[in-house]
Amino acid sequence: MEPRESNNINSNQQGCGLKDSSWCCQFKNASNPLMARYVYGLIFLAANMLAWATRDELSSISALTELKGFKACKVGKDCLGAHGVLRVSMGCFLFFMMMFWSTTRTSKLNEPRDRWHSGWWATKIVLWIILTIFTFLLPSELIDLYGEVAHFGAGVFLLIQLVSIISFITWLNDCFASEKYAERCQIHVMVFATGSYFICLVGIILMYIWYAPIPSCLLNIFFITWTLVLLQIMTSVSLHPKVNGGILSPGLMGLYVVFLCWCAIRSEPEGDQCIRTSGTVTKTDWQNIISFVIGILAIVIATFSTGIDSKCFQLRKGDKPAEEDDVPYGYGFFHFVFATGAMYFAMLLIGWNTHHSMRKWSLDVGWTSAWVRIVNEWLAVCVYLWMLIAPIIWKARQTEST
């Protein structure tokens, strides 16, 4: 859910003629934080591609496997592969953490921190490159330590993303249920809800066919069956008279939960007879490449969309009206999400295991990856159910106290 976009981000365009009044002119004057988000997204995408290159492409170049000039590399083996991914990730993390500390609590447009966030691109790109090179000079022990911390940071990213998605789903449900749209959107709600449940059931049936073809696939049968149970629990709680959450939000949450279950099973390592169609082909083909590219783009898009959704994480949501010179989104939160996203893409590229070698064009494969996805699915259901029943609990406590 993208926050309100300010209509008054054009107060610093001195020196721009009529022919130069586009967003390029606004970049030149550091006056367009809405467009600045996409530049940070491109930097993040470049870091993802560089991390992939150090894992798959550069490690196959014999000249780079003998980086004797880098003492920390131990003849190159600790600067490529999984360690190379962690080093690139660390450079990206340091860059966005510097941006976080330098832009947090920015509230008004055209103040120095706003101009730093929205401009100075040449300086910031050079800073990112320097930080990335700097990580390749660090000892391997420090990179191993960063890899352990990255597990926690990636978990924080998943939690932030989870809350953001659930907040969007509940906001969409409340919007359709409001007095303004309740009557005119009844048919739309029923169509969307019915379609969501239909897709969920089709997805569950297909997972049984593809990933549980024989009775001995007990783990996959448990994952899929428990997902179906969780879908039923979410629907029952949402339709309870005291909750009255409607049928749309559990349907949309069901899509998210089924998707997480599918991702978890797809992350299981190769060679198992229960994963016949999950990519057991050892050769690299166009399907593997397309899946990998889509996965990388999904990481960038997920990080971008979560980063601009700072309002659902505000502890205090006062009634103070927004002013025209307010920043359109939280800069500090935006950069913090990208910093944790840097740790997240590292975990996906190494399968959440620094000692785990992954096949070329593979992403997020391994038992650790599978269990991370499953736990994320269960946590998503718990957070969603809590958001449904929390208002009832708080209301009951207020009634008892009075």
mmCIF file with all atom_site columns, C-alpha atoms in Angstrom, residues 209-381:
data_model
loop_
_atom_site.group_PDB
_atom_site.id
_atom_site.type_symbol
_atom_site.label_atom_id
_atom_site.label_alt_id
_atom_site.label_comp_id
_atom_site.label_asym_id
_atom_site.label_entity_id
_atom_site.label_seq_id
_atom_site.pdbx_PDB_ins_code
_atom_site.Cartn_x
_atom_site.Cartn_y
_atom_site.Cartn_z
_atom_site.occupancy
_atom_site.B_iso_or_equiv
_atom_site.pdbx_formal_charge
_atom_site.auth_seq_id
_atom_site.auth_comp_id
_atom_site.auth_asym_id
_atom_site.auth_atom_id
_atom_site.pdbx_PDB_model_num
ATOM 1   C CA . ILE A 1 209 ? -0.319  -34.039 -7.110  1.00 0.00 ? 209 ILE A CA 1
ATOM 2   C CA . TRP A 1 210 ? 3.141   -32.574 -7.722  1.00 0.00 ? 210 TRP A CA 1
ATOM 3   C CA . TYR A 1 211 ? 4.825   -32.784 -4.331  1.00 0.00 ? 211 TYR A CA 1
ATOM 4   C CA . ALA A 1 212 ? 3.063   -35.670 -2.564  1.00 0.00 ? 212 ALA A CA 1
ATOM 5   C CA . PRO A 1 213 ? 2.681   -38.306 -5.309  1.00 0.00 ? 213 PRO A CA 1
ATOM 6   C CA . ILE A 1 214 ? 3.231   -41.238 -2.946  1.00 0.00 ? 214 ILE A CA 1
ATOM 7   C CA . PRO A 1 215 ? 2.077   -41.882 0.663   1.00 0.00 ? 215 PRO A CA 1
ATOM 8   C CA . SER A 1 216 ? 5.664   -41.869 1.934   1.00 0.00 ? 216 SER A CA 1
ATOM 9   C CA . CYS A 1 217 ? 5.950   -38.108 1.314   1.00 0.00 ? 217 CYS A CA 1
ATOM 10  C CA . LEU A 1 218 ? 4.817   -37.496 4.867   1.00 0.00 ? 218 LEU A CA 1
ATOM 11  C CA . LEU A 1 219 ? 6.509   -34.124 5.364   1.00 0.00 ? 219 LEU A CA 1
ATOM 12  C CA . ASN A 1 220 ? 5.017   -32.587 2.221   1.00 0.00 ? 220 ASN A CA 1
ATOM 13  C CA . ILE A 1 221 ? 1.612   -34.094 3.025   1.00 0.00 ? 221 ILE A CA 1
ATOM 14  C CA . PHE A 1 222 ? 1.828   -32.485 6.474   1.00 0.00 ? 222 PHE A CA 1
ATOM 15  C CA . PHE A 1 223 ? 2.830   -29.083 5.057   1.00 0.00 ? 223 PHE A CA 1
ATOM 16  C CA . ILE A 1 224 ? -0.003  -29.063 2.501   1.00 0.00 ? 224 ILE A CA 1
ATOM 17  C CA . THR A 1 225 ? -2.668  -30.460 4.833   1.00 0.00 ? 225 THR A CA 1
ATOM 18  C CA . TRP A 1 226 ? -1.763  -28.061 7.624   1.00 0.00 ? 226 TRP A CA 1
ATOM 19  C CA . THR A 1 227 ? -1.999  -25.177 5.145   1.00 0.00 ? 227 THR A CA 1
ATOM 20  C CA . LEU A 1 228 ? -5.538  -26.294 4.316   1.00 0.00 ? 228 LEU A CA 1
ATOM 21  C CA . VAL A 1 229 ? -6.339  -26.431 8.048   1.00 0.00 ? 229 VAL A CA 1
ATOM 22  C CA . LEU A 1 230 ? -4.932  -22.933 8.579   1.00 0.00 ? 230 LEU A CA 1
ATOM 23  C CA . LEU A 1 231 ? -7.090  -21.633 5.723   1.00 0.00 ? 231 LEU A CA 1
ATOM 24  C CA . GLN A 1 232 ? -10.160 -23.094 7.435   1.00 0.00 ? 232 GLN A CA 1
ATOM 25  C CA . ILE A 1 233 ? -9.155  -21.604 10.807  1.00 0.00 ? 233 ILE A CA 1
ATOM 26  C CA . MET A 1 234 ? -8.653  -18.113 9.340   1.00 0.00 ? 234 MET A CA 1
ATOM 27  C CA . THR A 1 235 ? -12.030 -18.268 7.608   1.00 0.00 ? 235 THR A CA 1
ATOM 28  C CA . SER A 1 236 ? -13.854 -19.503 10.723  1.00 0.00 ? 236 SER A CA 1
ATOM 29  C CA . VAL A 1 237 ? -12.348 -16.821 12.967  1.00 0.00 ? 237 VAL A CA 1
ATOM 30  C CA . SER A 1 238 ? -13.013 -14.042 10.445  1.00 0.00 ? 238 SER A CA 1
ATOM 31  C CA . LEU A 1 239 ? -16.674 -15.087 10.024  1.00 0.00 ? 239 LEU A CA 1
ATOM 32  C CA . HIS A 1 240 ? -17.280 -15.395 13.771  1.00 0.00 ? 240 HIS A CA 1
ATOM 33  C CA . PRO A 1 241 ? -20.085 -13.014 14.847  1.00 0.00 ? 241 PRO A CA 1
ATOM 34  C CA . LYS A 1 242 ? -17.866 -11.228 17.373  1.00 0.00 ? 242 LYS A CA 1
ATOM 35  C CA . VAL A 1 243 ? -15.125 -10.663 14.803  1.00 0.00 ? 243 VAL A CA 1
ATOM 36  C CA . ASN A 1 244 ? -17.241 -10.086 11.686  1.00 0.00 ? 244 ASN A CA 1
ATOM 37  C CA . GLY A 1 245 ? -14.160 -9.701  9.511   1.00 0.00 ? 245 GLY A CA 1
ATOM 38  C CA . GLY A 1 246 ? -15.858 -10.780 6.311   1.00 0.00 ? 246 GLY A CA 1
ATOM 39  C CA . ILE A 1 247 ? -14.826 -13.359 3.758   1.00 0.00 ? 247 ILE A CA 1
ATOM 40  C CA . LEU A 1 248 ? -12.488 -11.296 1.584   1.00 0.00 ? 248 LEU A CA 1
ATOM 41  C CA . SER A 1 249 ? -9.517  -10.894 3.931   1.00 0.00 ? 249 SER A CA 1
ATOM 42  C CA . PRO A 1 250 ? -9.187  -14.621 4.827   1.00 0.00 ? 250 PRO A CA 1
ATOM 43  C CA . GLY A 1 251 ? -9.421  -15.430 1.122   1.00 0.00 ? 251 GLY A CA 1
ATOM 44  C CA . LEU A 1 252 ? -6.590  -13.048 0.270   1.00 0.00 ? 252 LEU A CA 1
ATOM 45  C CA . MET A 1 253 ? -4.582  -14.293 3.249   1.00 0.00 ? 253 MET A CA 1
ATOM 46  C CA . GLY A 1 254 ? -5.206  -17.812 1.986   1.00 0.00 ? 254 GLY A CA 1
ATOM 47  C CA . LEU A 1 255 ? -3.535  -16.905 -1.306  1.00 0.00 ? 255 LEU A CA 1
ATOM 48  C CA . TYR A 1 256 ? -0.501  -15.627 0.584   1.00 0.00 ? 256 TYR A CA 1
ATOM 49  C CA . VAL A 1 257 ? -0.349  -18.683 2.854   1.00 0.00 ? 257 VAL A CA 1
ATOM 50  C CA . VAL A 1 258 ? -0.675  -21.157 -0.037  1.00 0.00 ? 258 VAL A CA 1
ATOM 51  C CA . PHE A 1 259 ? 2.040   -19.263 -1.905  1.00 0.00 ? 259 PHE A CA 1
ATOM 52  C CA . LEU A 1 260 ? 4.374   -19.517 1.096   1.00 0.00 ? 260 LEU A CA 1
ATOM 53  C CA . CYS A 1 261 ? 3.697   -23.256 1.364   1.00 0.00 ? 261 CYS A CA 1
ATOM 54  C CA . TRP A 1 262 ? 4.469   -23.692 -2.324  1.00 0.00 ? 262 TRP A CA 1
ATOM 55  C CA . CYS A 1 263 ? 7.702   -21.702 -1.944  1.00 0.00 ? 263 CYS A CA 1
ATOM 56  C CA . ALA A 1 264 ? 8.689   -23.839 1.038   1.00 0.00 ? 264 ALA A CA 1
ATOM 57  C CA . ILE A 1 265 ? 8.243   -27.112 -0.828  1.00 0.00 ? 265 ILE A CA 1
ATOM 58  C CA . ARG A 1 266 ? 9.989   -25.702 -3.893  1.00 0.00 ? 266 ARG A CA 1
ATOM 59  C CA . SER A 1 267 ? 12.950  -24.853 -1.650  1.00 0.00 ? 267 SER A CA 1
ATOM 60  C CA . GLU A 1 268 ? 13.459  -28.475 -0.654  1.00 0.00 ? 268 GLU A CA 1
ATOM 61  C CA . PRO A 1 269 ? 16.743  -29.862 -2.050  1.00 0.00 ? 269 PRO A CA 1
ATOM 62  C CA . GLU A 1 270 ? 16.849  -31.911 -5.222  1.00 0.00 ? 270 GLU A CA 1
ATOM 63  C CA . GLY A 1 271 ? 17.005  -35.670 -5.550  1.00 0.00 ? 271 GLY A CA 1
ATOM 64  C CA . ASP A 1 272 ? 13.864  -36.488 -3.584  1.00 0.00 ? 272 ASP A CA 1
ATOM 65  C CA . GLN A 1 273 ? 11.183  -38.567 -5.304  1.00 0.00 ? 273 GLN A CA 1
ATOM 66  C CA . CYS A 1 274 ? 8.571   -36.362 -3.624  1.00 0.00 ? 274 CYS A CA 1
ATOM 67  C CA . ILE A 1 275 ? 9.722   -33.356 -5.648  1.00 0.00 ? 275 ILE A CA 1
ATOM 68  C CA . ARG A 1 276 ? 9.309   -34.627 -9.159  1.00 0.00 ? 276 ARG A CA 1
ATOM 69  C CA . THR A 1 277 ? 8.616   -31.313 -10.816 1.00 0.00 ? 277 THR A CA 1
ATOM 70  C CA . SER A 1 278 ? 10.520  -28.907 -8.582  1.00 0.00 ? 278 SER A CA 1
ATOM 71  C CA . GLY A 1 279 ? 13.569  -28.581 -10.787 1.00 0.00 ? 279 GLY A CA 1
ATOM 72  C CA . THR A 1 280 ? 15.484  -31.826 -10.493 1.00 0.00 ? 280 THR A CA 1
ATOM 73  C CA . VAL A 1 281 ? 16.935  -31.332 -13.937 1.00 0.00 ? 281 VAL A CA 1
ATOM 74  C CA . THR A 1 282 ? 20.626  -30.697 -13.497 1.00 0.00 ? 282 THR A CA 1
ATOM 75  C CA . LYS A 1 283 ? 21.211  -28.827 -16.712 1.00 0.00 ? 283 LYS A CA 1
ATOM 76  C CA . THR A 1 284 ? 20.642  -25.105 -16.975 1.00 0.00 ? 284 THR A CA 1
ATOM 77  C CA . ASP A 1 285 ? 17.749  -24.313 -19.308 1.00 0.00 ? 285 ASP A CA 1
ATOM 78  C CA . TRP A 1 286 ? 15.652  -21.287 -20.098 1.00 0.00 ? 286 TRP A CA 1
ATOM 79  C CA . GLN A 1 287 ? 13.035  -22.195 -17.477 1.00 0.00 ? 287 GLN A CA 1
ATOM 80  C CA . ASN A 1 288 ? 15.634  -22.126 -14.700 1.00 0.00 ? 288 ASN A CA 1
ATOM 81  C CA . ILE A 1 289 ? 16.972  -18.803 -15.945 1.00 0.00 ? 289 ILE A CA 1
ATOM 82  C CA . ILE A 1 290 ? 13.522  -17.229 -16.173 1.00 0.00 ? 290 ILE A CA 1
ATOM 83  C CA . SER A 1 291 ? 12.606  -18.495 -12.700 1.00 0.00 ? 291 SER A CA 1
ATOM 84  C CA . PHE A 1 292 ? 15.825  -17.054 -11.295 1.00 0.00 ? 292 PHE A CA 1
ATOM 85  C CA . VAL A 1 293 ? 15.325  -13.651 -12.935 1.00 0.00 ? 293 VAL A CA 1
ATOM 86  C CA . ILE A 1 294 ? 11.724  -13.488 -11.727 1.00 0.00 ? 294 ILE A CA 1
ATOM 87  C CA . GLY A 1 295 ? 12.918  -14.399 -8.235  1.00 0.00 ? 295 GLY A CA 1
ATOM 88  C CA . ILE A 1 296 ? 15.478  -11.574 -8.195  1.00 0.00 ? 296 ILE A CA 1
ATOM 89  C CA . LEU A 1 297 ? 12.934  -9.053  -9.465  1.00 0.00 ? 297 LEU A CA 1
ATOM 90  C CA . ALA A 1 298 ? 10.467  -10.265 -6.827  1.00 0.00 ? 298 ALA A CA 1
ATOM 91  C CA . ILE A 1 299 ? 13.033  -9.571  -4.096  1.00 0.00 ? 299 ILE A CA 1
ATOM 92  C CA . VAL A 1 300 ? 13.564  -6.019  -5.360  1.00 0.00 ? 300 VAL A CA 1
ATOM 93  C CA . ILE A 1 301 ? 9.841   -5.316  -5.782  1.00 0.00 ? 301 ILE A CA 1
ATOM 94  C CA . ALA A 1 302 ? 9.004   -6.759  -2.357  1.00 0.00 ? 302 ALA A CA 1
ATOM 95  C CA . THR A 1 303 ? 11.712  -4.647  -0.714  1.00 0.00 ? 303 THR A CA 1
ATOM 96  C CA . PHE A 1 304 ? 10.584  -1.521  -2.573  1.00 0.00 ? 304 PHE A CA 1
ATOM 97  C CA . SER A 1 305 ? 6.881   -1.945  -1.789  1.00 0.00 ? 305 SER A CA 1
ATOM 98  C CA . THR A 1 306 ? 7.573   -2.712  1.876   1.00 0.00 ? 306 THR A CA 1
ATOM 99  C CA . GLY A 1 307 ? 9.949   0.227   2.254   1.00 0.00 ? 307 GLY A CA 1
ATOM 100 C CA . ILE A 1 308 ? 7.372   2.826   1.233   1.00 0.00 ? 308 ILE A CA 1
ATOM 101 C CA . ASP A 1 309 ? 4.724   1.420   3.592   1.00 0.00 ? 309 ASP A CA 1
ATOM 102 C CA . SER A 1 310 ? 5.941   3.078   6.781   1.00 0.00 ? 310 SER A CA 1
ATOM 103 C CA . LYS A 1 311 ? 2.552   4.310   7.969   1.00 0.00 ? 311 LYS A CA 1
ATOM 104 C CA . CYS A 1 312 ? 1.317   0.880   9.055   1.00 0.00 ? 312 CYS A CA 1
ATOM 105 C CA . PHE A 1 313 ? 4.257   0.698   11.501  1.00 0.00 ? 313 PHE A CA 1
ATOM 106 C CA . GLN A 1 314 ? 3.600   4.031   13.206  1.00 0.00 ? 314 GLN A CA 1
ATOM 107 C CA . LEU A 1 315 ? 2.954   3.520   16.904  1.00 0.00 ? 315 LEU A CA 1
ATOM 108 C CA . ARG A 1 316 ? 1.151   6.829   17.193  1.00 0.00 ? 316 ARG A CA 1
ATOM 109 C CA . LYS A 1 317 ? -1.406  7.643   14.548  1.00 0.00 ? 317 LYS A CA 1
ATOM 110 C CA . GLY A 1 318 ? -2.658  11.016  15.583  1.00 0.00 ? 318 GLY A CA 1
ATOM 111 C CA . ASP A 1 319 ? -5.372  13.063  13.982  1.00 0.00 ? 319 ASP A CA 1
ATOM 112 C CA . LYS A 1 320 ? -2.984  15.816  12.917  1.00 0.00 ? 320 LYS A CA 1
ATOM 113 C CA . PRO A 1 321 ? -3.739  16.616  9.269   1.00 0.00 ? 321 PRO A CA 1
ATOM 114 C CA . ALA A 1 322 ? -0.954  16.159  6.757   1.00 0.00 ? 322 ALA A CA 1
ATOM 115 C CA . GLU A 1 323 ? 0.675   19.327  5.490   1.00 0.00 ? 323 GLU A CA 1
ATOM 116 C CA . GLU A 1 324 ? 1.796   20.017  1.954   1.00 0.00 ? 324 GLU A CA 1
ATOM 117 C CA . ASP A 1 325 ? 5.481   20.113  2.854   1.00 0.00 ? 325 ASP A CA 1
ATOM 118 C CA . ASP A 1 326 ? 5.452   16.812  4.754   1.00 0.00 ? 326 ASP A CA 1
ATOM 119 C CA . VAL A 1 327 ? 7.647   14.072  3.319   1.00 0.00 ? 327 VAL A CA 1
ATOM 120 C CA . PRO A 1 328 ? 5.582   11.531  1.332   1.00 0.00 ? 328 PRO A CA 1
ATOM 121 C CA . TYR A 1 329 ? 7.042   8.510   3.168   1.00 0.00 ? 329 TYR A CA 1
ATOM 122 C CA . GLY A 1 330 ? 9.387   7.733   6.042   1.00 0.00 ? 330 GLY A CA 1
ATOM 123 C CA . TYR A 1 331 ? 12.964  7.995   4.765   1.00 0.00 ? 331 TYR A CA 1
ATOM 124 C CA . GLY A 1 332 ? 14.527  6.228   7.732   1.00 0.00 ? 332 GLY A CA 1
ATOM 125 C CA . PHE A 1 333 ? 12.127  3.294   7.565   1.00 0.00 ? 333 PHE A CA 1
ATOM 126 C CA . PHE A 1 334 ? 12.621  3.090   3.790   1.00 0.00 ? 334 PHE A CA 1
ATOM 127 C CA . HIS A 1 335 ? 16.393  2.724   4.112   1.00 0.00 ? 335 HIS A CA 1
ATOM 128 C CA . PHE A 1 336 ? 16.113  0.347   7.068   1.00 0.00 ? 336 PHE A CA 1
ATOM 129 C CA . VAL A 1 337 ? 13.946  -2.003  5.010   1.00 0.00 ? 337 VAL A CA 1
ATOM 130 C CA . PHE A 1 338 ? 16.496  -1.924  2.191   1.00 0.00 ? 338 PHE A CA 1
ATOM 131 C CA . ALA A 1 339 ? 19.309  -2.622  4.686   1.00 0.00 ? 339 ALA A CA 1
ATOM 132 C CA . THR A 1 340 ? 17.533  -5.711  6.022   1.00 0.00 ? 340 THR A CA 1
ATOM 133 C CA . GLY A 1 341 ? 16.597  -6.590  2.439   1.00 0.00 ? 341 GLY A CA 1
ATOM 134 C CA . ALA A 1 342 ? 20.325  -6.705  1.644   1.00 0.00 ? 342 ALA A CA 1
ATOM 135 C CA . MET A 1 343 ? 20.695  -9.403  4.290   1.00 0.00 ? 343 MET A CA 1
ATOM 136 C CA . TYR A 1 344 ? 17.638  -11.184 2.942   1.00 0.00 ? 344 TYR A CA 1
ATOM 137 C CA . PHE A 1 345 ? 18.871  -11.464 -0.641  1.00 0.00 ? 345 PHE A CA 1
ATOM 138 C CA . ALA A 1 346 ? 22.170  -12.843 0.674   1.00 0.00 ? 346 ALA A CA 1
ATOM 139 C CA . MET A 1 347 ? 20.314  -15.589 2.515   1.00 0.00 ? 347 MET A CA 1
ATOM 140 C CA . LEU A 1 348 ? 18.330  -16.469 -0.595  1.00 0.00 ? 348 LEU A CA 1
ATOM 141 C CA . LEU A 1 349 ? 21.456  -16.702 -2.738  1.00 0.00 ? 349 LEU A CA 1
ATOM 142 C CA . ILE A 1 350 ? 23.275  -18.962 -0.272  1.00 0.00 ? 350 ILE A CA 1
ATOM 143 C CA . GLY A 1 351 ? 20.252  -20.951 0.921   1.00 0.00 ? 351 GLY A CA 1
ATOM 144 C CA . TRP A 1 352 ? 20.477  -19.557 4.475   1.00 0.00 ? 352 TRP A CA 1
ATOM 145 C CA . ASN A 1 353 ? 23.678  -21.550 4.947   1.00 0.00 ? 353 ASN A CA 1
ATOM 146 C CA . THR A 1 354 ? 27.165  -20.078 4.464   1.00 0.00 ? 354 THR A CA 1
ATOM 147 C CA . HIS A 1 355 ? 28.609  -23.569 3.968   1.00 0.00 ? 355 HIS A CA 1
ATOM 148 C CA . HIS A 1 356 ? 25.979  -24.646 1.441   1.00 0.00 ? 356 HIS A CA 1
ATOM 149 C CA . SER A 1 357 ? 26.937  -24.618 -2.251  1.00 0.00 ? 357 SER A CA 1
ATOM 150 C CA . MET A 1 358 ? 24.021  -23.918 -4.584  1.00 0.00 ? 358 MET A CA 1
ATOM 151 C CA . ARG A 1 359 ? 23.624  -24.888 -8.206  1.00 0.00 ? 359 ARG A CA 1
ATOM 152 C CA . LYS A 1 360 ? 23.896  -22.202 -10.872 1.00 0.00 ? 360 LYS A CA 1
ATOM 153 C CA . TRP A 1 361 ? 20.673  -20.268 -11.521 1.00 0.00 ? 361 TRP A CA 1
ATOM 154 C CA . SER A 1 362 ? 19.189  -21.592 -8.283  1.00 0.00 ? 362 SER A CA 1
ATOM 155 C CA . LEU A 1 363 ? 17.658  -19.417 -5.589  1.00 0.00 ? 363 LEU A CA 1
ATOM 156 C CA . ASP A 1 364 ? 16.648  -20.204 -2.017  1.00 0.00 ? 364 ASP A CA 1
ATOM 157 C CA . VAL A 1 365 ? 17.201  -23.968 -2.159  1.00 0.00 ? 365 VAL A CA 1
ATOM 158 C CA . GLY A 1 366 ? 17.912  -26.125 0.905   1.00 0.00 ? 366 GLY A CA 1
ATOM 159 C CA . TRP A 1 367 ? 16.173  -27.544 3.951   1.00 0.00 ? 367 TRP A CA 1
ATOM 160 C CA . THR A 1 368 ? 16.927  -24.408 5.947   1.00 0.00 ? 368 THR A CA 1
ATOM 161 C CA . SER A 1 369 ? 15.202  -22.317 3.270   1.00 0.00 ? 369 SER A CA 1
ATOM 162 C CA . ALA A 1 370 ? 12.204  -24.660 3.287   1.00 0.00 ? 370 ALA A CA 1
ATOM 163 C CA . TRP A 1 371 ? 11.755  -24.428 7.064   1.00 0.00 ? 371 TRP A CA 1
ATOM 164 C CA . VAL A 1 372 ? 12.183  -20.651 7.025   1.00 0.00 ? 372 VAL A CA 1
ATOM 165 C CA . ARG A 1 373 ? 9.318   -20.423 4.528   1.00 0.00 ? 373 ARG A CA 1
ATOM 166 C CA . ILE A 1 374 ? 7.104   -22.773 6.540   1.00 0.00 ? 374 ILE A CA 1
ATOM 167 C CA . VAL A 1 375 ? 7.728   -20.914 9.804   1.00 0.00 ? 375 VAL A CA 1
ATOM 168 C CA . ASN A 1 376 ? 7.023   -17.654 7.972   1.00 0.00 ? 376 ASN A CA 1
ATOM 169 C CA . GLU A 1 377 ? 3.696   -19.120 6.806   1.00 0.00 ? 377 GLU A CA 1
ATOM 170 C CA . TRP A 1 378 ? 2.692   -20.163 10.319  1.00 0.00 ? 378 TRP A CA 1
ATOM 171 C CA . LEU A 1 379 ? 3.777   -16.818 11.734  1.00 0.00 ? 379 LEU A CA 1
ATOM 172 C CA . ALA A 1 380 ? 1.719   -15.008 9.087   1.00 0.00 ? 380 ALA A CA 1
ATOM 173 C CA . VAL A 1 381 ? -1.395  -16.864 10.188  1.00 0.00 ? 381 VAL A CA 1
#
